[in-house]
Amino acid sequence: MTVSTFRALHHDRAAGDPLVLPGPWDAASAQVLADAGYPALATPSAGVAASLGYEDGATPPDEMFAAVARIVRAVSVPVSADVEGGYGLAPRELVGRLLDAGAVGCNLEDSDGPGTLKDPRRHADWLAAVRAEAGDALFINARVDTFLFGTGDPTDAVERARLYVAAGADCVYPILAPTQVLPQLREGISGPINMTAGPDRESLAELGRQGATRITFGPGMQRYAMTAIGELAAELRA
């Protein structure tokens, strides 16, 4: 599947039928998720970090891109990669490394370290530079961190999202936005909106009803799996 087909998955979706992209953290989990029939996958940086023995945000770029490449090689469906804030790489190098890893898309954050939001206009300029380097070869999911580190004001989130869409982002991702503000975000933002769900059917259904275009899980699946393994290990030890 090409990036154009991946991009098309985000458009002309029926109401209440969001694109669900589970988050593999290694090659084995990617194979399980692809075998379950999902049309594409989206790696979570926190889940990959945990699989490599790092805290979220502390994964060296070389290791993150190598992990993404292993996931891409393991499956036949397209993979979008969470590459945090871009690791300080210039747009040309960032795009090159994503394409070398085989990713069809990327998440890019608008925060710079814990609790620090980037200036939205400067970030929009940077996103525009990434878009210029990538052309149509990458699907850019621009994360909006106002609900994570900012005031949680939906108006601020909409303003940031509009700047990022104007800069060339294909989708915006107001991470941790409460479900009840999604209709306000939907009204103010043109184009696809990514929302985060818990690993349960109720979360998916509610986000679909409220207008989410695309649903990802962050590190939720990896943490669910580790909890299940922990419970199994305790049972076997007993």
Short mmCIF file of C-alpha atoms in Angstrom, two decimals:
data_model
loop_
_atom_site.label_atom_id
_atom_site.label_comp_id
_atom_site.label_asym_id
_atom_site.label_seq_id
_atom_site.Cartn_x
_atom_site.Cartn_y
_atom_site.Cartn_z
CA MET A 1 0.00 0.00 0.00
CA THR A 2 1.36 3.39 -0.98
CA VAL A 3 1.28 6.60 0.98
CA SER A 4 -1.50 7.84 -1.31
CA THR A 5 -3.63 4.86 -0.34
CA PHE A 6 -2.79 5.42 3.33
CA ARG A 7 -3.79 9.07 2.96
CA ALA A 8 -7.04 8.04 1.29
CA LEU A 9 -7.95 5.89 4.31
CA HIS A 10 -8.44 9.14 6.24
CA HIS A 11 -10.98 10.67 3.84
CA ASP A 12 -14.60 10.06 2.85
CA ARG A 13 -15.23 7.90 5.88
CA ALA A 14 -18.79 7.22 6.96
CA ALA A 15 -19.96 8.98 10.12
CA GLY A 16 -19.06 6.91 13.14
CA ASP A 17 -16.52 4.82 11.21
CA PRO A 18 -13.08 6.15 12.19
CA LEU A 19 -9.82 4.69 10.92
CA VAL A 20 -8.44 2.56 13.76
CA LEU A 21 -4.65 2.29 13.79
CA PRO A 22 -3.25 -0.02 16.49
CA GLY A 23 0.21 0.68 17.82
CA PRO A 24 2.92 -1.97 17.52
CA TRP A 25 6.04 -1.62 19.65
CA ASP A 26 8.16 -4.29 17.95
CA ALA A 27 8.13 -6.61 14.95
CA ALA A 28 6.25 -9.42 16.71
CA SER A 29 3.40 -7.17 17.89
CA ALA A 30 3.22 -5.63 14.41
CA GLN A 31 2.76 -9.08 12.87
CA VAL A 32 -0.03 -9.93 15.33
CA LEU A 33 -1.86 -6.67 14.58
CA ALA A 34 -1.46 -6.96 10.82
CA ASP A 35 -2.68 -10.57 10.94
CA ALA A 36 -5.79 -9.31 12.76
CA GLY A 37 -6.72 -7.46 9.58
CA TYR A 38 -5.94 -3.82 10.26
CA PRO A 39 -5.18 -1.88 7.06
CA ALA A 40 -2.30 0.11 8.59
CA LEU A 41 -0.39 0.56 11.85
CA ALA A 42 0.96 3.53 13.82
CA THR A 43 3.88 3.11 16.21
CA PRO A 44 3.77 4.80 19.64
CA SER A 45 7.05 6.39 20.73
CA ALA A 46 6.40 5.51 24.39
CA GLY A 47 5.66 1.88 23.57
CA VAL A 48 8.76 1.54 21.40
CA ALA A 49 10.83 3.27 24.09
CA ALA A 50 9.63 0.78 26.71
CA SER A 51 10.46 -2.15 24.44
CA LEU A 52 14.00 -0.80 24.08
CA GLY A 53 14.48 -0.12 27.78
CA TYR A 54 14.10 3.69 27.71
CA GLU A 55 11.79 6.18 29.33
CA ASP A 56 9.39 7.91 26.99
CA GLY A 57 11.24 10.70 25.21
CA ALA A 58 14.70 9.26 25.93
CA THR A 59 15.11 6.89 22.98
CA PRO A 60 18.18 7.76 20.88
CA PRO A 61 17.09 8.62 17.32
CA ASP A 62 19.19 5.87 15.75
CA GLU A 63 17.46 3.26 17.88
CA MET A 64 14.00 4.66 17.18
CA PHE A 65 14.48 4.68 13.41
CA ALA A 66 15.97 1.17 13.56
CA ALA A 67 12.95 -0.05 15.54
CA VAL A 68 10.58 1.52 13.02
CA ALA A 69 12.47 -0.15 10.17
CA ARG A 70 12.15 -3.57 11.85
CA ILE A 71 8.41 -3.07 12.28
CA VAL A 72 8.01 -1.99 8.66
CA ARG A 73 9.95 -5.04 7.43
CA ALA A 74 7.79 -7.39 9.49
CA VAL A 75 4.45 -6.50 7.87
CA SER A 76 2.92 -5.86 4.46
CA VAL A 77 0.62 -3.04 5.65
CA PRO A 78 1.81 0.60 5.82
CA VAL A 79 3.31 1.93 9.04
CA SER A 80 3.25 5.48 10.34
CA ALA A 81 5.94 6.32 12.90
CA ASP A 82 5.78 8.47 16.02
CA VAL A 83 9.10 10.33 15.96
CA GLU A 84 8.29 12.69 18.84
CA GLY A 85 9.50 16.22 18.10
CA GLY A 86 11.81 15.19 15.27
CA TYR A 87 14.93 14.78 17.47
CA GLY A 88 16.29 18.16 16.47
CA LEU A 89 16.94 16.93 12.94
CA ALA A 90 16.78 19.30 9.99
CA PRO A 91 13.68 18.65 7.84
CA ARG A 92 15.69 17.07 5.03
CA GLU A 93 17.42 14.59 7.34
CA LEU A 94 14.23 13.82 9.23
CA VAL A 95 12.32 13.09 6.04
CA GLY A 96 15.19 11.05 4.65
CA ARG A 97 15.44 8.88 7.75
CA LEU A 98 11.70 8.26 7.83
CA LEU A 99 11.67 7.24 4.17
CA ASP A 100 14.77 5.08 4.63
CA ALA A 101 12.96 3.28 7.47
CA GLY A 102 10.01 2.66 5.17
CA ALA A 103 7.45 4.73 7.06
CA VAL A 104 4.53 6.22 5.13
CA GLY A 105 3.77 8.83 7.77
CA CYS A 106 4.85 10.39 11.04
CA ASN A 107 3.61 12.02 14.23
CA LEU A 108 5.34 15.30 15.08
CA GLU A 109 4.79 16.96 18.48
CA ASP A 110 4.42 20.67 19.18
CA SER A 111 5.98 20.46 22.62
CA ASP A 112 9.64 20.63 23.49
CA GLY A 113 10.37 18.64 26.60
CA PRO A 114 7.96 18.06 29.49
CA GLY A 115 5.57 20.94 29.97
CA THR A 116 6.91 23.23 27.25
CA LEU A 117 4.76 24.07 24.24
CA LYS A 118 6.50 25.33 21.12
CA ASP A 119 5.58 28.66 19.60
CA PRO A 120 2.81 27.61 17.20
CA ARG A 121 3.84 29.89 14.32
CA ARG A 122 7.48 28.82 14.43
CA HIS A 123 6.35 25.21 14.66
CA ALA A 124 4.04 25.71 11.69
CA ASP A 125 6.99 27.09 9.71
CA TRP A 126 9.00 23.98 10.61
CA LEU A 127 6.13 21.71 9.58
CA ALA A 128 5.94 23.56 6.28
CA ALA A 129 9.65 22.87 5.75
CA VAL A 130 9.10 19.17 6.51
CA ARG A 131 6.22 19.12 4.03
CA ALA A 132 8.34 20.82 1.39
CA GLU A 133 11.07 18.19 1.79
CA ALA A 134 8.61 15.27 1.86
CA GLY A 135 6.31 16.38 -0.92
CA ASP A 136 3.51 13.83 -1.03
CA ALA A 137 5.76 11.00 0.20
CA LEU A 138 4.79 11.27 3.88
CA PHE A 139 1.50 11.63 5.75
CA ILE A 140 2.11 14.23 8.47
CA ASN A 141 0.09 13.91 11.68
CA ALA A 142 0.68 17.12 13.65
CA ARG A 143 0.25 16.61 17.37
CA VAL A 144 -1.36 19.43 19.36
CA ASP A 145 -0.23 19.24 22.99
CA THR A 146 -2.39 21.91 24.61
CA PHE A 147 -4.38 19.31 26.56
CA LEU A 148 -1.18 17.60 27.66
CA PHE A 149 0.96 20.59 28.68
CA GLY A 150 -1.10 23.72 28.05
CA THR A 151 -4.25 25.24 29.43
CA GLY A 152 -6.55 22.66 27.90
CA ASP A 153 -8.46 25.44 26.15
CA PRO A 154 -10.12 24.02 23.02
CA THR A 155 -9.87 27.43 21.34
CA ASP A 156 -6.08 27.32 21.66
CA ALA A 157 -6.05 23.79 20.25
CA VAL A 158 -8.14 24.89 17.26
CA GLU A 159 -5.87 27.86 16.57
CA ARG A 160 -2.77 25.67 16.63
CA ALA A 161 -4.42 23.01 14.49
CA ARG A 162 -5.43 25.54 11.85
CA LEU A 163 -1.85 26.80 11.58
CA TYR A 164 -0.55 23.25 11.18
CA VAL A 165 -3.12 22.34 8.54
CA ALA A 166 -2.25 25.51 6.64
CA ALA A 167 1.42 24.46 6.85
CA GLY A 168 0.65 21.17 5.14
CA ALA A 169 -0.26 18.73 7.90
CA ASP A 170 -2.55 15.95 6.68
CA CYS A 171 -4.10 15.37 10.10
CA VAL A 172 -4.01 16.95 13.55
CA TYR A 173 -3.77 15.09 16.83
CA PRO A 174 -5.05 16.90 19.95
CA ILE A 175 -3.62 14.31 22.30
CA LEU A 176 -5.58 13.71 25.52
CA ALA A 177 -8.41 16.01 24.43
CA PRO A 178 -11.51 15.09 26.44
CA THR A 179 -14.12 13.34 24.34
CA GLN A 180 -16.69 16.01 25.19
CA VAL A 181 -14.69 18.75 23.44
CA LEU A 182 -14.31 16.75 20.22
CA PRO A 183 -17.42 18.28 18.61
CA GLN A 184 -15.96 21.76 19.20
CA LEU A 185 -12.64 20.69 17.71
CA ARG A 186 -14.42 19.06 14.78
CA GLU A 187 -16.33 22.25 14.06
CA GLY A 188 -13.22 24.42 14.11
CA ILE A 189 -10.71 22.18 12.31
CA SER A 190 -10.78 21.21 8.66
CA GLY A 191 -9.43 17.80 7.74
CA PRO A 192 -8.87 14.61 9.71
CA ILE A 193 -8.62 14.58 13.51
CA ASN A 194 -6.72 11.86 15.40
CA MET A 195 -7.94 10.98 18.89
CA THR A 196 -6.53 8.62 21.52
CA ALA A 197 -8.60 5.71 22.83
CA GLY A 198 -8.14 3.20 25.57
CA PRO A 199 -7.85 -0.42 24.42
CA ASP A 200 -11.59 -1.09 24.74
CA ARG A 201 -14.59 -1.10 22.41
CA GLU A 202 -16.47 1.54 24.41
CA SER A 203 -13.76 4.16 23.88
CA LEU A 204 -13.70 3.49 20.14
CA ALA A 205 -17.47 3.68 19.79
CA GLU A 206 -17.78 6.94 21.70
CA LEU A 207 -14.98 8.66 19.79
CA GLY A 208 -16.57 7.50 16.54
CA ARG A 209 -19.92 8.95 17.57
CA GLN A 210 -18.30 12.28 18.45
CA GLY A 211 -16.60 12.64 15.06
CA ALA A 212 -13.05 11.29 15.33
CA THR A 213 -11.53 10.55 11.92
CA ARG A 214 -8.68 8.39 13.14
CA ILE A 215 -8.06 6.60 16.44
CA THR A 216 -4.73 5.53 17.90
CA PHE A 217 -3.85 4.12 21.30
CA GLY A 218 -0.52 5.65 22.31
CA PRO A 219 1.33 3.08 24.43
CA GLY A 220 -1.97 1.60 25.61
CA MET A 221 -1.62 -1.70 23.77
CA GLN A 222 1.96 -2.24 24.88
CA ARG A 223 1.02 -1.56 28.51
CA TYR A 224 -2.01 -3.83 28.24
CA ALA A 225 0.21 -6.60 26.91
CA MET A 226 2.76 -6.14 29.68
CA THR A 227 0.03 -6.25 32.31
CA ALA A 228 -1.30 -9.48 30.80
CA ILE A 229 2.19 -11.01 30.79
CA GLY A 230 2.69 -9.92 34.39
CA GLU A 231 -0.55 -11.57 35.43
CA LEU A 232 0.38 -14.76 33.58
CA ALA A 233 3.85 -14.80 35.18
CA ALA A 234 2.35 -14.37 38.65
CA GLU A 235 -0.16 -17.16 37.98
CA LEU A 236 2.56 -19.55 36.77
CA ARG A 237 4.80 -18.73 39.71
CA ALA A 238 1.95 -19.42 42.12
#
